Coordinates of C-alpha atoms and ligand atoms in Angstrom, one line a residue:
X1 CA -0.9 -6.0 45.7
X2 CA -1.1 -9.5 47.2
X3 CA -3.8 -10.6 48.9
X4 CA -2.5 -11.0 52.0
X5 CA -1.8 -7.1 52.1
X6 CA -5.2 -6.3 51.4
X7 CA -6.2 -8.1 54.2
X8 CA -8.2 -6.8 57.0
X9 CA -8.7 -8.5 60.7
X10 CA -12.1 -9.7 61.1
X11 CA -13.8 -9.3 57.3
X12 CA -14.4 -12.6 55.6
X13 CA -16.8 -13.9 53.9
X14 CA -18.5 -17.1 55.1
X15 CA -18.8 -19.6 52.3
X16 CA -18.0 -22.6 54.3
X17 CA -21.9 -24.2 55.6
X18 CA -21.7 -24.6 59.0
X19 CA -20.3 -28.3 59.9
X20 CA -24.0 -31.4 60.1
X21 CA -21.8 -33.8 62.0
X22 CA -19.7 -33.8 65.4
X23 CA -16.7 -32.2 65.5
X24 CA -13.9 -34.3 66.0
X25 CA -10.6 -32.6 66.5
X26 CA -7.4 -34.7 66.1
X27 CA -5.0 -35.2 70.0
X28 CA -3.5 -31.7 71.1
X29 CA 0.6 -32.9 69.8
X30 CA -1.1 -32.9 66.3
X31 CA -3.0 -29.5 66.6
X32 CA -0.9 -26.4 64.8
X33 CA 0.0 -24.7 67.7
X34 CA 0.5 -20.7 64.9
X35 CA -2.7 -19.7 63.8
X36 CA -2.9 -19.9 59.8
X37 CA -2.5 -17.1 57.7
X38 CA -5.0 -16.7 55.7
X39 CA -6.3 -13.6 54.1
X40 CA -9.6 -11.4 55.8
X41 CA -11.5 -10.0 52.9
X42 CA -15.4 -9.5 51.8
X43 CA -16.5 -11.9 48.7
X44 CA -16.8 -8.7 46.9
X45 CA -13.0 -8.1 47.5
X46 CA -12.6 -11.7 46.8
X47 CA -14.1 -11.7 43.6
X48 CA -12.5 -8.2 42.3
X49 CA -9.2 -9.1 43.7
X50 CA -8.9 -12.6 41.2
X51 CA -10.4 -10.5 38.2
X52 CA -7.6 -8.0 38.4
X53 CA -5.3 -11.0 38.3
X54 CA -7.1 -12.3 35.5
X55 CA -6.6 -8.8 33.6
X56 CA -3.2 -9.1 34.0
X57 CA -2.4 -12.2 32.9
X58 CA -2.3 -13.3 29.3
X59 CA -4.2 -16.6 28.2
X60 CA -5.5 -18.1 25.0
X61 CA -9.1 -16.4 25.8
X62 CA -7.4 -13.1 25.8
X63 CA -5.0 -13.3 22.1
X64 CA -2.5 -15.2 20.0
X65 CA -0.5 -17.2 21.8
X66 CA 2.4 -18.8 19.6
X67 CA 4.4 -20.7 22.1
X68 CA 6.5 -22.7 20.2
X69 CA 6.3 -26.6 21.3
X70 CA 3.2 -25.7 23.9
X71 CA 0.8 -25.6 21.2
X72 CA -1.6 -23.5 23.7
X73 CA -4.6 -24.2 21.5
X74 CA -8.2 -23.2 21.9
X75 CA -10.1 -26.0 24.3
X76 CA -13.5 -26.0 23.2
X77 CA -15.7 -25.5 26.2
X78 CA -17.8 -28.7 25.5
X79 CA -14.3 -30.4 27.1
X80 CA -15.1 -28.7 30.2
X81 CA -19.0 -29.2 30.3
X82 CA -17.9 -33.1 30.0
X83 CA -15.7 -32.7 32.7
X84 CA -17.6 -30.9 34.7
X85 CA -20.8 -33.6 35.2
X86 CA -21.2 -34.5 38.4
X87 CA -20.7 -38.4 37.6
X88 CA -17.2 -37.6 37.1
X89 CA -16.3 -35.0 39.3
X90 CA -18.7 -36.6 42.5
X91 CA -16.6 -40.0 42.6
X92 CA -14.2 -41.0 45.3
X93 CA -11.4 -43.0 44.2
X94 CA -11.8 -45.5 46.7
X95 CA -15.1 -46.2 45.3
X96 CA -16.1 -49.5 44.4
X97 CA -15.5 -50.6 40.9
X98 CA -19.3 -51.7 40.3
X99 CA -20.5 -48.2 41.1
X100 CA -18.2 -46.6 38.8
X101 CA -18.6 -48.7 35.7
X102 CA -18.8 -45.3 33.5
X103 CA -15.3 -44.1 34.6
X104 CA -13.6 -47.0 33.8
X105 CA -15.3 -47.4 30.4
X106 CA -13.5 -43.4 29.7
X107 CA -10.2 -44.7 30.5
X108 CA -11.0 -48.1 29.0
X109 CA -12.6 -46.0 25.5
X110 CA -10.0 -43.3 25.5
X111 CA -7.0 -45.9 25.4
X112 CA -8.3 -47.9 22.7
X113 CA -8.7 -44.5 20.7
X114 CA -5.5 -42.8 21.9
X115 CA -3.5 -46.4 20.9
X116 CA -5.4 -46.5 17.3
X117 CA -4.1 -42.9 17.0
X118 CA 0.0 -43.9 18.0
X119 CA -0.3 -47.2 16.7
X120 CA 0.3 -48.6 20.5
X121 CA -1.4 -51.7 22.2
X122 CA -1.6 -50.5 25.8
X123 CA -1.6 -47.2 27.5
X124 CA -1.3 -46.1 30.7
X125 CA -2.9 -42.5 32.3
X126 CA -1.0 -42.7 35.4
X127 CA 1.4 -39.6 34.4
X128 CA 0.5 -36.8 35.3
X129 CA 2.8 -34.7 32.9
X130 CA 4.7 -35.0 29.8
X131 CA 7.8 -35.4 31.6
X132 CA 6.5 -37.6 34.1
X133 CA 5.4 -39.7 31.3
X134 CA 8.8 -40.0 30.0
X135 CA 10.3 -41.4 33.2
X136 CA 7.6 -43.6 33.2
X137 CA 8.2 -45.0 29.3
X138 CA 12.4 -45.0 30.5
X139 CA 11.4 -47.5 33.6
X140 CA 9.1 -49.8 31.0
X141 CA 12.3 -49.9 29.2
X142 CA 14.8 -50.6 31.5
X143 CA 12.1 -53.1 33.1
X144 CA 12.4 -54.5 29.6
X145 CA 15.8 -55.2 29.3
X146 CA 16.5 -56.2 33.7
X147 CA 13.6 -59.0 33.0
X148 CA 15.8 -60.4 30.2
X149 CA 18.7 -60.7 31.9
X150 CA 19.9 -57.8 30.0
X151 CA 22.1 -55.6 32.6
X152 CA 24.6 -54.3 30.0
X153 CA 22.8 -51.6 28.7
X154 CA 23.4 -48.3 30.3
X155 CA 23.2 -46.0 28.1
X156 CA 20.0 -43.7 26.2
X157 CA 21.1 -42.2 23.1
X158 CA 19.2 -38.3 22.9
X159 CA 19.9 -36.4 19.6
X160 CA 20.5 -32.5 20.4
X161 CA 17.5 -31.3 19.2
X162 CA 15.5 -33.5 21.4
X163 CA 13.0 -31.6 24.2
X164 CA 15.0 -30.8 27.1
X165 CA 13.2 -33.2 29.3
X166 CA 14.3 -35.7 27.7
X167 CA 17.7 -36.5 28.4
X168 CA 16.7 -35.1 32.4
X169 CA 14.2 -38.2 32.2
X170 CA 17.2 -40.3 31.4
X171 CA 19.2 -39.5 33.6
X172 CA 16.4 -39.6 36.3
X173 CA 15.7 -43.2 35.2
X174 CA 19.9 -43.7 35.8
X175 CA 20.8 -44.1 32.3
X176 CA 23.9 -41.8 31.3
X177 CA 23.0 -39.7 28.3
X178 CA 24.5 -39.8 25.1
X179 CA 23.8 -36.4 23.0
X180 CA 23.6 -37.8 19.2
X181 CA 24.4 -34.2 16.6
X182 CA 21.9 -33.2 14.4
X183 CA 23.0 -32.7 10.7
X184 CA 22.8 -29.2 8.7
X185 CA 19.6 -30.3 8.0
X186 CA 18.4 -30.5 11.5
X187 CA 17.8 -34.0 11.0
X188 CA 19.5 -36.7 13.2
X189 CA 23.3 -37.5 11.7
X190 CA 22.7 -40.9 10.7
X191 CA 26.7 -42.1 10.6
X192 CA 26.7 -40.3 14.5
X193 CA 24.1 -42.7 15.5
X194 CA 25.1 -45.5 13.6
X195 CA 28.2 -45.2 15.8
X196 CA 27.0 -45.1 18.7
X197 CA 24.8 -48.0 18.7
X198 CA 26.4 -50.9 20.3
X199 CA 25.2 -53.0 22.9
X200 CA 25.3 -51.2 26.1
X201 CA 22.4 -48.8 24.3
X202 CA 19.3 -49.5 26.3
X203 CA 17.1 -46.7 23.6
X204 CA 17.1 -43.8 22.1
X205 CA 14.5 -41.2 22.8
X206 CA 13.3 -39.0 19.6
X207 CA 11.1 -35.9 19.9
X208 CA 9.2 -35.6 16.8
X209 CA 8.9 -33.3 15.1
X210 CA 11.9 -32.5 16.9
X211 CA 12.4 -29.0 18.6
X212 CA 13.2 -27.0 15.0
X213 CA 10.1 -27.9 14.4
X214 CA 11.2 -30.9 11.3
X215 CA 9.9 -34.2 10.7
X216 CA 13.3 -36.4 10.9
X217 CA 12.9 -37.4 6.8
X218 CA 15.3 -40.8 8.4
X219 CA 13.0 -42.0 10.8
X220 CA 12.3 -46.1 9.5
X221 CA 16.2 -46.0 9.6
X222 CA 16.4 -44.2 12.7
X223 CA 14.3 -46.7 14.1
X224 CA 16.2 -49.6 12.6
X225 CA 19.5 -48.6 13.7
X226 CA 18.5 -48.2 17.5
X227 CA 16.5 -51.9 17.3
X228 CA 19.7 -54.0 15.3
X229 CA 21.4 -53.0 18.4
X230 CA 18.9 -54.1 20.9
X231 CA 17.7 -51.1 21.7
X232 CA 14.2 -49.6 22.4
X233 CA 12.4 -46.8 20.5
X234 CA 11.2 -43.9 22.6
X235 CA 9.0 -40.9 20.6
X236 CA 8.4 -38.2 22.3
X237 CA 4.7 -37.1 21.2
X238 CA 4.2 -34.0 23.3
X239 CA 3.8 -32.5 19.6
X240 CA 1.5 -35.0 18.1
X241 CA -0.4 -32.0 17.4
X242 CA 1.7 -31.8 14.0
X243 CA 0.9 -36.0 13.4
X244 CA -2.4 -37.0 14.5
X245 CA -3.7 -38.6 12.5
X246 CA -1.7 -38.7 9.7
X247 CA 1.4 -40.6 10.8
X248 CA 1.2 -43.3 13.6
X249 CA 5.1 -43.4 15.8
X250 CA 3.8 -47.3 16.5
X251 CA 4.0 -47.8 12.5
X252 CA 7.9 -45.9 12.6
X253 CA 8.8 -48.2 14.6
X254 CA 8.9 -47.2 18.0
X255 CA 8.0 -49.0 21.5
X256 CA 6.6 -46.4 23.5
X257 CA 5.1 -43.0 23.4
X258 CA 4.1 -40.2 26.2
X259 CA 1.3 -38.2 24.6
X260 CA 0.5 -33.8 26.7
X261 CA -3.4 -34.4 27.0
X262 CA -2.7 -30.9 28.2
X263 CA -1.1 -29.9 24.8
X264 CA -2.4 -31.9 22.2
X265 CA -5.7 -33.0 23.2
X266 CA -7.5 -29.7 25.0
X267 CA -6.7 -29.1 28.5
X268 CA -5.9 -25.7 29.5
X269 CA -2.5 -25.0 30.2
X270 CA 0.0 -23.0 32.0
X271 CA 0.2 -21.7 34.9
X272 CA 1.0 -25.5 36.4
X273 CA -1.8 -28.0 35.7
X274 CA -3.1 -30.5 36.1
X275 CA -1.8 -32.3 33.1
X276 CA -2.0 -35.3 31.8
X277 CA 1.2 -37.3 29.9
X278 CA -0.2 -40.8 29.4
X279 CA 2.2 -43.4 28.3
X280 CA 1.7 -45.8 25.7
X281 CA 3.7 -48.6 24.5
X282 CA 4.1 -51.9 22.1
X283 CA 2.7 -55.6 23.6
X284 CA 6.2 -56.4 24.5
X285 CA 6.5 -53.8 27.3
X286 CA 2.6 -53.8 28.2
X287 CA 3.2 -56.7 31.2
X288 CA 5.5 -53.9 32.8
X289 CA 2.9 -51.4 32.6
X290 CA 2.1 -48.9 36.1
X291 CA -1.1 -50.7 38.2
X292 CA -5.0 -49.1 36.9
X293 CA -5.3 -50.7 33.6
X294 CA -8.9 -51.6 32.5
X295 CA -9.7 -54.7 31.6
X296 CA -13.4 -56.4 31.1
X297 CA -16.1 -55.8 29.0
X298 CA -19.8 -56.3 30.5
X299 CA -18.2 -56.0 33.8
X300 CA -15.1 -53.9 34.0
X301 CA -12.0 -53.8 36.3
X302 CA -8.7 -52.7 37.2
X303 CA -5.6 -55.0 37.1
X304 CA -1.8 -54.5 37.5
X305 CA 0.4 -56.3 35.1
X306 CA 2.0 -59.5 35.9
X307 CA 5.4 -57.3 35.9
X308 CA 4.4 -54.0 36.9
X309 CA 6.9 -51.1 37.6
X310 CA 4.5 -50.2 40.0
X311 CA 2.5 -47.4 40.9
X312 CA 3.8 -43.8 39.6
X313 CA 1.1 -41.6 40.8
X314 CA -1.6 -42.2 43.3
X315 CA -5.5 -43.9 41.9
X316 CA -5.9 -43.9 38.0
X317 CA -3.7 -40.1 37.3
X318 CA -5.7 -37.0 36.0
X319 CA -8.9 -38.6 35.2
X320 CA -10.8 -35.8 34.3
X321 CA -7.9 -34.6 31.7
X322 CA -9.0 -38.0 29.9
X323 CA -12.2 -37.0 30.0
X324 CA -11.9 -33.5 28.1
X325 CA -9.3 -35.6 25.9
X326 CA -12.1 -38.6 25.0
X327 CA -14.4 -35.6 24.7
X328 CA -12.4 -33.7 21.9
X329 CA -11.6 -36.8 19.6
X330 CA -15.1 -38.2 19.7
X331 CA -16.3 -34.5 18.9
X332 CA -13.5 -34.4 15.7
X333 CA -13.6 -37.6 15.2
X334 CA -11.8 -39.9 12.7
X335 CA -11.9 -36.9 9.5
X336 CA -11.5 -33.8 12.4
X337 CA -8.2 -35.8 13.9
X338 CA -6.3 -35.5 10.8
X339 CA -7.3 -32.1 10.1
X340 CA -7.1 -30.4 12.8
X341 CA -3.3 -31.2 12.7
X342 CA -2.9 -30.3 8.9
X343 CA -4.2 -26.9 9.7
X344 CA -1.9 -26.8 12.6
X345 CA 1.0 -27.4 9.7
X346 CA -0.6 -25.2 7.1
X347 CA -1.1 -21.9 9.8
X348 CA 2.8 -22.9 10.6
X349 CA 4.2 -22.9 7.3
X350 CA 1.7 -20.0 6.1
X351 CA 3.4 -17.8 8.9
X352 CA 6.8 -18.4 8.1
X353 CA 6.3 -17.7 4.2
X354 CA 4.7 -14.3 5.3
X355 CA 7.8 -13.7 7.3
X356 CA 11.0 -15.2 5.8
X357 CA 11.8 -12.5 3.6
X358 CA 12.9 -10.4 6.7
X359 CA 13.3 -13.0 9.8
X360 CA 16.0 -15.4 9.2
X361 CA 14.5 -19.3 9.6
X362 CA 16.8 -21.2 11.2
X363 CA 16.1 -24.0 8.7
X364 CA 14.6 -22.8 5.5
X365 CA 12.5 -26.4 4.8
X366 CA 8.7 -26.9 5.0
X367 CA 7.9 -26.9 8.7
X368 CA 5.3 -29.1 10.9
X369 CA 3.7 -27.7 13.5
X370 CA 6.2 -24.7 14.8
X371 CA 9.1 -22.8 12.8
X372 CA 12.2 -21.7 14.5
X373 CA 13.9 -18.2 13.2
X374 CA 16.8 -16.9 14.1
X375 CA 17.4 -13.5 14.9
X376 CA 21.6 -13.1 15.0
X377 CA 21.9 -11.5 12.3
X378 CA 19.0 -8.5 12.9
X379 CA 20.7 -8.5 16.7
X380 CA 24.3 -7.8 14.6
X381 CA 22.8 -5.4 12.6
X382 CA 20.7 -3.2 14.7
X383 CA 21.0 -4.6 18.8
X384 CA 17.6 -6.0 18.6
X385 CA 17.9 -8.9 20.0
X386 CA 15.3 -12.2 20.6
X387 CA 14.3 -11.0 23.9
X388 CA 13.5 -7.5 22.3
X389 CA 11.2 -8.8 19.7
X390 CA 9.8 -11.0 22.1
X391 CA 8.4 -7.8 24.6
X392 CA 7.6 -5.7 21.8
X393 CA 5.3 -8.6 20.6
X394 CA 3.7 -7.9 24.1
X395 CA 3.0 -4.1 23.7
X396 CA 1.0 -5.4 20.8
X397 CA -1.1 -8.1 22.6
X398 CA 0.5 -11.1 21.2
X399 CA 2.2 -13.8 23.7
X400 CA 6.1 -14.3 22.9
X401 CA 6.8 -17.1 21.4
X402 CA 9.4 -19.5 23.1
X403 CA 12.7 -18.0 23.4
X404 CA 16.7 -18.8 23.1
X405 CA 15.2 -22.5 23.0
X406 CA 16.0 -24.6 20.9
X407 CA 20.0 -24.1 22.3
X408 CA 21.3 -25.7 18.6
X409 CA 19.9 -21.6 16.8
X410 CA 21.1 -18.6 18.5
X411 CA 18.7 -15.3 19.3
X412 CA 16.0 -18.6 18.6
X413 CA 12.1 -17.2 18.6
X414 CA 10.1 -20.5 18.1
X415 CA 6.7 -19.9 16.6
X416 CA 3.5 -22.5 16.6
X417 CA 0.3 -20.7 15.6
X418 CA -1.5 -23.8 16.3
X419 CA -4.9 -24.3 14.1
X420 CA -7.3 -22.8 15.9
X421 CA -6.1 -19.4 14.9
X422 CA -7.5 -18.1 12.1
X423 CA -6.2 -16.4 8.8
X424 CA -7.1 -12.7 10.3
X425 CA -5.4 -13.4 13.3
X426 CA -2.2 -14.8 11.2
X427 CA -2.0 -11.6 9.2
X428 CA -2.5 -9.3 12.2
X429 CA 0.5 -11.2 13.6
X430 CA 2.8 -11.2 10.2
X431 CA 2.0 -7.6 10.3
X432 CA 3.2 -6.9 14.1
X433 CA 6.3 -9.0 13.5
X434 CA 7.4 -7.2 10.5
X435 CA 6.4 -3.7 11.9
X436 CA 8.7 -4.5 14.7
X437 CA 11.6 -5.7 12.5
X438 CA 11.4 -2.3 10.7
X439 CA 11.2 -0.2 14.2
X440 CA 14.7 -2.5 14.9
X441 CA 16.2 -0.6 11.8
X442 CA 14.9 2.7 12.7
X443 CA 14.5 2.9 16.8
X444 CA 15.9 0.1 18.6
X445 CA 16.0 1.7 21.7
X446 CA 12.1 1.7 22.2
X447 CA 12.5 -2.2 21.6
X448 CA 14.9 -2.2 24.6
X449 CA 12.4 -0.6 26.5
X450 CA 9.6 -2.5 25.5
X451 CA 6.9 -3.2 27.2
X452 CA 5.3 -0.3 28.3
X453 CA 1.6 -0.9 27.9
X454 CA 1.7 -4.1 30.0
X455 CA 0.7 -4.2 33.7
X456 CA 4.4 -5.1 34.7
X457 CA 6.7 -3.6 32.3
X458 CA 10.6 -5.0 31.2
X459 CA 12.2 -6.8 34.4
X460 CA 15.4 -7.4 36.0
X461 CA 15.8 -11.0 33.8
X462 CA 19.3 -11.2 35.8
X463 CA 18.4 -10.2 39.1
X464 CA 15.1 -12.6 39.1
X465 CA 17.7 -15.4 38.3
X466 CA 20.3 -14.4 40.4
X467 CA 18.0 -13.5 43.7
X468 CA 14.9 -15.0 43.3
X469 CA 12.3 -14.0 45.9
X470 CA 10.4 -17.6 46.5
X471 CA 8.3 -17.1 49.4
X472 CA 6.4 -14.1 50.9
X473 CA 7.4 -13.1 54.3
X474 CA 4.6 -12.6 56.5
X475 CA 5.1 -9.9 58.7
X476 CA 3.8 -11.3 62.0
Ligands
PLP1 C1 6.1 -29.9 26.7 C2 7.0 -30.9 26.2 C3 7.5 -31.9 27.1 C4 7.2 -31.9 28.6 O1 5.9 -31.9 29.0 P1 5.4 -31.4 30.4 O2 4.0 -31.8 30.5 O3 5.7 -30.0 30.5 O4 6.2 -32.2 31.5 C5 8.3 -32.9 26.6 N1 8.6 -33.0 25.3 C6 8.2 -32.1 24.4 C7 8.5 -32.2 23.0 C8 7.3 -31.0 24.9 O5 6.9 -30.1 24.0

């Protein structure tokens, strides 16, 4: 039941203190002339209405939560107490740079450590998503190549296991897409690429570990290819989780990097923000960076490079997602970094040794962070298909993991434990998957009916496509 429904004329509960200055109420032609719908309902209502919501929604506080590629991770709460002190969250953004000395010293501190980490030289926290950030790192380029006098280049090569944003960023950015095949081995095709570098290629953009969840074994010659032709180097790092540490893109030989604070680096996610998908890149592209970098050192500041593309999101992006981020690597530090991603691998490749006798791995190689099966064959053999699997994983408690995606492996479930799961959890996981591959032999129909413990059981996936219902009609 919504809460407008529950709503009664007259309740409320008065929360807002009653106003210390004159009223000032803006000319009549700017006054809404409907009242405002807003709900009527006790606190107490309030308060049990939200926790009913919270019951039936499914987060990483609540169970495993293997969502292939958005590494929903346990944030340790110390994040939020950072975030939470009132010298961050009581600041205006039109404040004046000598009274906020300690904010800029986060975003100064957490781009020296976020650059050390990607090998970069500048970064910028303007984005305020992953895919934000990658329009952002597509203008740096093409700002690149116009302040050259290079005009030619139209074109951003995107291998096909890429994330989907990717080429969308490129095409956003006005670059026509050029899909590059991946090999059997899920790796880029090398000869592919090598023939489609020329000099109307402005960059390619690599998601590594790519969507099958594989570090490209090619990636210096990758790299090399895309820069003999004059191209830039674009890694997608939304999965750093699988590299931190370990492996810097900046040594690979790439330009620019977007990082997912809100993946990666312990902000809660789902549900829609805020995020955070800084952008960091090579010297050669830092004069074109968005305005808000800090410079200084006893006495800090904000500049705009000489050549800036310009402002991408109002003030300095979502500062306080920098602040849980700066939070968590101080807290790991230079020995946690590393090893919180190797546990990240080893939980990965642990899974998918417990399951590949029965589930078919889309590529049967040591994974990184995430491991792709297929389930064609067991959808053949018995009906079951993905999507099956994937709501009798719910009956049991368990999130789905990301489904038909990657598009290259059909009836694709793509699992990433992440590390903060433990072994128990793992093997309490293994043994739901494999229970439910043996109900597919015996009783598939109670997998087509699946769920049936959850709050909302098995919906109408065509009709919720077909007619979605995208506002609530009010009925006065
Ligand atoms: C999640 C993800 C993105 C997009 O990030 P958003 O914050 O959702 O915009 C891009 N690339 C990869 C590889 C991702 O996993």
């Amino acid at each position: 039941m919504l809460i407008f429904e529950k709503s009664r004329p007259g309740r409320g509960a008065l929360l807002i203190p009653e106003c210390e200055v004159p009223v000032t109420l803006p000319e009549d032609k700017d006054l809404r002339q409907t009242s405002l719908h807003l709900p009527e309902m006790t606190e107490g209502e309030l308060s049990r209405h939200y926790t009913e919501l919270a019951k039936k929604s499914h987060g990483v506080n609540d169970g495993f939560y293997p969502l292939g590629s958005c590494t929903m991770k346990y944030n340790p709460k110390v994040d939020e107490d950072m975030a939470a002190l009132p010298g961050f969250t009581q600041i205006h953004p039109l404040q004046p740079e000598h009274t906020v000395q300690g904010c800029l010293e986060v975003l100064q501190t957490a781009e020296k450590l976020l650059c050390e980490i990607t090998g970069m030289d500048h970064m910028t926290f303007q984005p305020a998503a992953g895919a934000h950030g990658e329009f952002v790192g597509l203008l740096l380029i093409k700002a690149y190549h116009t302040h050259r006098g290079d005009t030619k280049r139209t074109k951003i090569l995107v291998p096909d296991s890429a994330h989907g944003t990717n080429p969308a960023s490129a095409a956003m950015a006005g670059y026509s897409v050029v899909s590059i095949p991946s090999g059997a081995d899920g790796c880029v095709d090398l000869e592919k690429l090598r023939a489609a570098a020329g000099d109307d290629v402005a960059g390619l953009m690599l998601t590594n570990p790519n969507t099958v969840g594989l570090f490209d074994k090619n990636i210096l010659e990758i790299t090399s290819i895309v820069h003999e032709c004059g191209g830039l180097c674009y890694y997608d790092g939304a999965n750093l989780n699988a590299v931190m540490g370990t492996v810097r893109p900046g040594d690979m030989g790439f330009d620019v990097i977007h990082l997912n604070l809100h993946k990666t680096f312990s902000t809660p996610h789902g549900g829609g923000g805020p995020g955070s998908g800084p952008v960091g890149c090579k010297s050669c592209l830092s004069e074109f960076l968005p305005s808000c970098l800090v410079e200084g050192e006893e006495k800090k500041t904000f500049v705009k490079p000489e050549h800036s593309i310009g402002e991408i999101k109002e003030f300095y992006g979502n500062f306080l997602v920098v602040v849980r981020a700066l939070t968590y690597i101080l807290t790991l530090g230079r020995e946690g970094i590393p090893e919180a991603s190797q546990n990240a691998v080893l939980n990965a490749n642990y899974m998918m040794n417990k399951l590949k006798d029965l589930y078919t791995m889309a590529y049967d190689e040591v994974c990184m962070h995430e491991f792709v099966m297929s389930l064609s064959d067991l959808k053949k053999a018995t009906g079951v298909s993905a999507m099956d699997i994937a709501k009798g994983l719910l009956d049991n408690g368990i999130h789905p993991p990301t489904m038909y995606f990657p598009l290259v492996v059909g009836e694709a479930l793509m699992v990433e434990p992440t590390e903060t799961e433990s072994k128990e959890t793992l093997d309490e996981a293994v043994a739901v998957f494999r229970e439910l591959y043996e109900r597919a032999q015996t009783d598939a129909e109670s997998l087509h009916q699946a769920p049936v413990t959850t709050p909302v059981t098995r919906l109408d996936e065509v009709g919720a496509a077909r007619h979605p219902v995208l506002r609530y009609v009010f009925e006065s």
